[in-house]
């Protein structure tokens, strides 16, 4: 994989068209969506010998994480203002358009709409949003990435497949990489997370690759343009994959509305290394609102219950409480985040049963 570089907004060559679109205010007047890293031309590559991987990639399961926020928006005056519906306990939100980071929202309890503005929208763009539950930018800080939202011909954002409904088949050049660390979406690189051109296969989409298994579009790369996919494989298996021609098939989210399959993705790669990471031009999110005084019980050692958790108390990092017969330690400032609840997985660390 090549070094990752993010380019924000439309390229300079599209500025005149974009200006005209702003005046017209119609989707048909918008420019075609540019590749996120403009000016980079991948070298010509031909099919190579292929060694089958040692395992089949299962559909990566993110259902243990808090559900993704929803977004809404519409084209007006040549811009798309995206409104994010807040979710419990999130401290920040990221919004992308076709893999370009267009906005970062730090949440500290403000009551007004949470919005970001895309000043360079394009025809048929896909938008994604993810909630963050601490400020570390680590894999564990992210909830579920949303399914893609498509800027339709009517100028409104709607969750849906756009041009790539389930069952769509696309002839692809399929390459492979073994980088470790964070992907562009923030998730750790791992088996089943693949890099796509988000204009072709938008982030948050599942698809099958013959000879590999199931991919989740959650990364990108400078050479991954148009009809090219990069699948993740460990070590020498990536080299053994080489360059292949495959017809991939878009599939529905296998975890929506049904029980989770028993298969699970391979262990996440080490988050300490930097791989195909998305680079944000936004500042780090600010801390939560100034906390009220919280109890500071001494550690219990897992035997004696700490003071009971209270919904009306703001807890600071390191505070220890008990709830439901178990002690919990606060990982960051929170109020009304129920210990052990699915939406509080990043807020509290479960310690041990207590009495």
Coordinates of C-alpha atoms in Angstrom, one line a residue:
X1 CA 0.0 0.0 0.0
X2 CA 1.1 3.5 -0.7
X3 CA 1.4 6.3 1.9
X4 CA -2.0 7.7 2.7
X5 CA -2.7 11.4 2.0
X6 CA -6.0 13.1 2.5
X7 CA -7.2 15.9 0.2
X8 CA -10.0 18.0 1.6
X9 CA -12.8 19.4 -0.7
X10 CA -13.0 19.4 -4.4
X11 CA -9.8 19.8 -6.5
X12 CA -8.9 23.2 -7.9
X13 CA -9.9 22.1 -11.4
X14 CA -13.5 21.6 -10.3
X15 CA -13.8 25.0 -8.5
X16 CA -15.5 26.7 -11.5
X17 CA -18.1 23.9 -11.9
X18 CA -18.7 23.9 -8.1
X19 CA -19.2 27.7 -8.1
X20 CA -21.8 27.3 -10.9
X21 CA -23.5 24.6 -8.8
X22 CA -23.7 26.9 -5.8
X23 CA -25.5 29.4 -7.9
X24 CA -27.8 26.9 -9.5
X25 CA -28.4 25.0 -6.2
X26 CA -29.3 21.8 -8.1
X27 CA -27.7 18.3 -7.9
X28 CA -27.5 18.0 -11.7
X29 CA -25.3 21.1 -11.6
X30 CA -22.8 19.7 -9.2
X31 CA -19.5 18.4 -10.4
X32 CA -18.7 14.7 -10.5
X33 CA -17.3 13.4 -7.2
X34 CA -13.5 13.6 -7.3
X35 CA -11.2 10.9 -5.9
X36 CA -10.2 11.8 -2.4
X37 CA -6.5 12.0 -3.2
X38 CA -6.4 14.1 -6.4
X39 CA -3.4 14.0 -8.8
X40 CA -2.3 10.4 -8.0
X41 CA -2.2 7.9 -10.8
X42 CA -1.6 4.2 -9.8
X43 CA 0.9 2.3 -11.9
X44 CA -0.4 -0.2 -14.4
X45 CA -0.8 -3.7 -12.8
X46 CA -1.5 -7.0 -14.4
X47 CA -2.9 -10.3 -12.9
X48 CA -0.4 -12.4 -11.0
X49 CA -0.3 -16.0 -9.8
X50 CA -2.6 -16.6 -6.9
X51 CA -2.2 -18.6 -3.7
X52 CA -5.5 -19.1 -1.8
X53 CA -5.6 -17.6 1.7
X54 CA -5.4 -19.9 4.7
X55 CA -8.8 -18.8 5.9
X56 CA -12.1 -17.3 4.7
X57 CA -12.9 -13.8 5.9
X58 CA -16.2 -13.7 7.9
X59 CA -18.5 -10.7 7.9
X60 CA -16.9 -8.3 10.5
X61 CA -19.4 -7.9 13.3
X62 CA -19.7 -4.4 14.9
X63 CA -23.0 -5.0 16.7
X64 CA -21.4 -5.1 20.1
X65 CA -20.7 -1.4 19.7
X66 CA -23.3 1.4 20.2
X67 CA -25.5 2.0 17.2
X68 CA -24.5 4.6 14.7
X69 CA -26.1 8.1 14.8
X70 CA -28.5 9.1 12.1
X71 CA -27.9 12.1 9.9
X72 CA -30.1 14.3 7.6
X73 CA -29.3 17.1 5.2
X74 CA -30.1 18.8 1.9
X75 CA -28.4 20.7 -0.8
X76 CA -29.0 24.4 -0.5
X77 CA -27.1 27.3 -2.1
X78 CA -24.5 24.8 -3.4
X79 CA -23.7 23.3 0.0
X80 CA -25.0 20.4 2.0
X81 CA -25.5 21.0 5.7
X82 CA -25.4 17.7 7.5
X83 CA -27.3 17.4 10.9
X84 CA -26.2 14.7 13.3
X85 CA -28.8 13.3 15.7
X86 CA -26.9 12.8 19.0
X87 CA -26.6 9.5 20.7
X88 CA -26.2 8.8 24.4
X89 CA -22.7 9.2 25.9
X90 CA -20.9 10.2 22.7
X91 CA -18.3 13.0 23.1
X92 CA -17.7 13.7 19.4
X93 CA -18.8 12.8 15.9
X94 CA -17.0 12.5 12.6
X95 CA -18.7 12.9 9.2
X96 CA -17.2 11.9 5.8
X97 CA -18.2 12.4 2.2
X98 CA -16.7 9.7 0.0
X99 CA -13.9 9.1 2.5
X100 CA -13.1 12.8 2.8
X101 CA -13.3 14.1 6.4
X102 CA -15.7 17.0 6.1
X103 CA -16.5 17.7 9.7
X104 CA -15.7 17.0 13.4
X105 CA -18.2 17.8 16.1
X106 CA -17.1 18.0 19.7
X107 CA -20.1 17.5 22.0
X108 CA -20.1 19.1 25.5
X109 CA -23.9 19.2 26.1
X110 CA -24.9 22.0 23.7
X111 CA -28.6 22.0 22.9
X112 CA -28.5 23.4 19.4
X113 CA -28.3 21.2 16.2
X114 CA -25.1 19.4 15.7
X115 CA -24.1 20.2 12.1
X116 CA -21.2 20.2 9.6
X117 CA -21.3 21.8 6.2
X118 CA -19.9 20.2 3.1
X119 CA -18.8 23.2 0.9
X120 CA -17.8 21.0 -2.0
X121 CA -20.7 18.5 -2.6
X122 CA -20.8 16.4 -5.7
X123 CA -23.2 14.3 -7.7
X124 CA -24.2 11.0 -6.1
X125 CA -22.0 11.5 -3.0
X126 CA -22.1 9.1 -0.1
X127 CA -21.9 10.3 3.5
X128 CA -21.0 8.4 6.7
X129 CA -21.0 9.3 10.4
X130 CA -19.5 7.7 13.5
X131 CA -19.9 8.5 17.2
X132 CA -16.8 8.7 19.4
X133 CA -16.9 7.8 23.1
X134 CA -13.6 9.2 24.2
X135 CA -10.9 11.4 22.7
X136 CA -8.2 8.8 22.1
X137 CA -9.1 8.1 18.4
X138 CA -8.4 4.5 19.1
X139 CA -10.5 1.6 17.7
X140 CA -12.3 1.2 21.1
X141 CA -13.4 4.9 21.1
X142 CA -15.6 4.4 18.0
X143 CA -19.2 3.1 17.9
X144 CA -20.7 1.6 14.7
X145 CA -20.0 3.4 11.4
X146 CA -23.3 4.3 9.8
X147 CA -24.6 2.8 6.7
X148 CA -24.0 5.2 3.8
X149 CA -26.3 8.1 3.1
X150 CA -26.7 9.0 -0.5
X151 CA -27.2 12.5 -2.0
X152 CA -30.1 11.8 -4.3
X153 CA -31.3 13.6 -7.4
X154 CA -33.8 15.5 -5.2
X155 CA -30.9 17.0 -3.2
X156 CA -31.6 15.3 0.1
X157 CA -29.6 12.8 2.1
X158 CA -31.2 9.4 2.6
X159 CA -29.9 6.2 4.0
X160 CA -29.7 3.8 1.2
X161 CA -27.6 2.0 -1.3
X162 CA -27.7 4.6 -4.0
X163 CA -26.1 3.0 -7.1
X164 CA -25.0 -0.1 -5.3
X165 CA -28.0 -2.0 -4.1
X166 CA -27.5 -5.5 -2.7
X167 CA -27.0 -7.9 -5.5
X168 CA -25.0 -5.5 -7.6
X169 CA -22.0 -7.1 -9.2
X170 CA -18.9 -5.2 -10.1
X171 CA -15.8 -6.4 -11.9
X172 CA -12.8 -5.4 -9.8
X173 CA -9.0 -5.6 -9.7
X174 CA -8.5 -7.0 -6.2
X175 CA -5.1 -6.4 -4.5
X176 CA -4.1 -7.1 -0.9
X177 CA -2.4 -5.4 2.0
X178 CA -1.2 -6.3 5.5
X179 CA -0.7 -2.9 7.2
X180 CA -1.5 -2.9 10.9
X181 CA -3.0 -0.1 13.0
X182 CA -5.9 2.2 12.3
X183 CA -7.7 2.3 9.1
X184 CA -9.2 5.5 7.6
X185 CA -12.5 5.0 9.4
X186 CA -10.7 4.5 12.8
X187 CA -11.2 0.8 13.1
X188 CA -8.2 -1.5 13.4
X189 CA -7.0 -3.2 10.3
X190 CA -8.2 -6.8 10.3
X191 CA -9.4 -9.7 8.3
X192 CA -12.7 -8.7 6.6
X193 CA -12.0 -4.9 6.6
X194 CA -11.2 -3.9 3.1
X195 CA -10.2 -0.7 1.3
X196 CA -12.4 0.7 -1.5
X197 CA -12.9 3.8 -3.5
X198 CA -15.9 5.1 -1.4
X199 CA -17.4 6.6 -4.6
X200 CA -17.8 3.1 -6.0
X201 CA -18.4 1.0 -2.9
X202 CA -19.3 3.4 0.0
X203 CA -18.0 2.9 3.5
X204 CA -20.3 0.8 5.7
X205 CA -21.1 -1.6 2.8
X206 CA -20.7 -5.4 2.9
X207 CA -19.7 -7.3 -0.2
X208 CA -18.3 -10.7 -1.1
X209 CA -15.1 -11.4 -2.9
X210 CA -14.6 -14.9 -4.5
X211 CA -11.6 -16.6 -2.9
X212 CA -11.5 -14.2 0.0
X213 CA -14.8 -14.1 1.8
X214 CA -16.8 -11.1 3.0
X215 CA -15.5 -7.6 3.0
X216 CA -16.6 -4.5 4.9
X217 CA -15.8 -1.3 3.2
X218 CA -13.9 0.6 5.9
X219 CA -10.6 1.8 4.5
X220 CA -9.1 3.6 1.5
X221 CA -5.8 4.0 -0.3
X222 CA -4.1 6.2 -2.9
X223 CA -4.0 3.4 -5.4
X224 CA -7.5 2.1 -4.6
X225 CA -9.3 4.1 -7.3
X226 CA -12.4 3.4 -9.3
X227 CA -12.9 -0.4 -9.7
X228 CA -10.1 -1.5 -7.4
X229 CA -10.5 -3.2 -4.0
X230 CA -7.7 -3.9 -1.4
X231 CA -8.4 -6.9 0.9
X232 CA -6.7 -7.3 4.2
X233 CA -4.6 -10.5 4.8
X234 CA -1.9 -11.2 7.4
X235 CA 1.7 -11.3 6.5
X236 CA 2.8 -13.4 3.5
X237 CA -0.8 -14.2 2.6
X238 CA -1.1 -10.6 1.3
X239 CA 1.8 -11.1 -1.0
X240 CA 0.5 -14.5 -2.1
X241 CA -2.8 -12.9 -3.1
X242 CA -1.1 -10.6 -5.6
X243 CA -3.3 -8.9 -8.2
X244 CA -6.5 -10.7 -9.2
X245 CA -9.6 -10.0 -11.3
X246 CA -12.7 -10.8 -9.4
X247 CA -16.4 -10.0 -9.7
X248 CA -17.5 -8.8 -6.3
X249 CA -21.2 -8.8 -5.1
X250 CA -22.7 -6.2 -2.9
X251 CA -24.7 -7.9 0.0
X252 CA -27.0 -6.7 2.7
X253 CA -25.8 -6.1 6.2
X254 CA -25.8 -9.7 7.6
X255 CA -26.3 -8.4 11.1
X256 CA -29.3 -6.2 10.6
X257 CA -32.6 -7.4 12.1
X258 CA -31.3 -10.9 12.9
X259 CA -29.1 -13.0 15.2
X260 CA -25.3 -12.5 14.9
X261 CA -23.5 -15.2 12.9
X262 CA -21.2 -17.4 15.0
X263 CA -18.2 -16.5 12.9
X264 CA -16.1 -13.6 14.2
X265 CA -13.3 -11.6 12.7
X266 CA -9.7 -12.3 13.4
X267 CA -8.0 -10.5 16.3
X268 CA -7.5 -6.8 15.7
X269 CA -4.0 -5.7 14.6
X270 CA -1.9 -3.7 17.0
X271 CA -3.3 -0.1 17.3
X272 CA 0.2 1.3 17.9
X273 CA 1.2 1.2 14.3
X274 CA 0.0 3.8 11.8
X275 CA -1.4 2.3 8.6
X276 CA -4.0 3.6 6.1
X277 CA -5.2 6.1 8.6
X278 CA -7.5 9.0 7.8
X279 CA -5.9 12.3 8.7
X280 CA -8.2 14.8 10.3
X281 CA -7.6 18.5 10.0
X282 CA -9.8 19.1 12.9
X283 CA -8.6 19.8 16.4
X284 CA -8.9 17.2 19.1
X285 CA -12.3 17.2 20.7
X286 CA -12.7 19.2 23.9
X287 CA -13.4 17.5 27.1
X288 CA -17.0 17.1 28.4
X289 CA -18.7 19.8 30.3
X290 CA -17.2 20.8 33.6
X291 CA -18.1 18.1 36.0
X292 CA -19.8 18.4 39.3
X293 CA -18.2 16.9 42.3
X294 CA -18.0 13.2 42.1
X295 CA -17.3 10.6 44.8
X296 CA -13.7 9.3 44.9
X297 CA -14.0 6.0 46.7
X298 CA -10.9 4.0 47.3
X299 CA -10.4 0.9 45.2
X300 CA -12.3 -2.1 46.6
X301 CA -10.1 -4.9 45.3
X302 CA -13.2 -6.6 43.8
X303 CA -14.7 -7.8 47.1
X304 CA -16.5 -4.9 48.7
X305 CA -19.0 -2.8 46.7
X306 CA -18.0 0.8 46.1
X307 CA -20.7 3.5 46.6
X308 CA -23.7 2.9 44.4
X309 CA -23.8 4.6 41.0
X310 CA -26.2 7.6 40.8
X311 CA -27.8 8.9 37.6
X312 CA -27.6 12.5 38.9
X313 CA -23.9 12.5 39.6
X314 CA -21.2 13.5 37.1
X315 CA -18.3 11.1 37.5
X316 CA -14.7 11.9 36.7
X317 CA -12.1 9.6 35.2
X318 CA -11.0 7.0 37.7
X319 CA -14.1 7.2 39.9
X320 CA -15.2 3.7 41.2
X321 CA -18.9 2.8 41.6
X322 CA -21.0 -0.3 42.1
X323 CA -24.0 -1.3 40.0
X324 CA -25.9 -4.5 39.7
X325 CA -23.5 -6.4 42.1
X326 CA -20.3 -5.3 40.2
X327 CA -17.7 -2.6 40.6
X328 CA -17.0 -0.2 37.7
X329 CA -14.2 2.3 37.0
X330 CA -15.0 5.5 35.0
X331 CA -12.9 5.8 31.8
X332 CA -13.9 9.4 31.3
X333 CA -16.3 12.1 32.5
X334 CA -19.9 11.1 32.2
X335 CA -23.4 11.7 33.6
X336 CA -26.3 9.3 33.5
X337 CA -24.3 6.6 31.7
X338 CA -25.5 3.4 33.2
X339 CA -22.6 1.0 34.0
X340 CA -22.8 -2.2 31.9
X341 CA -25.4 -0.8 29.5
X342 CA -24.7 -1.4 25.8
X343 CA -24.4 2.3 25.1
X344 CA -21.9 2.7 28.0
X345 CA -19.3 0.2 26.9
X346 CA -16.6 2.9 26.5
X347 CA -17.7 4.9 29.6
X348 CA -17.2 2.3 32.3
X349 CA -14.7 -0.5 32.8
X350 CA -16.1 -3.5 34.6
X351 CA -14.0 -4.6 37.5
X352 CA -15.2 -7.6 39.5
X353 CA -18.3 -8.8 41.3
X354 CA -18.8 -7.3 44.7
X355 CA -20.9 -7.8 47.8

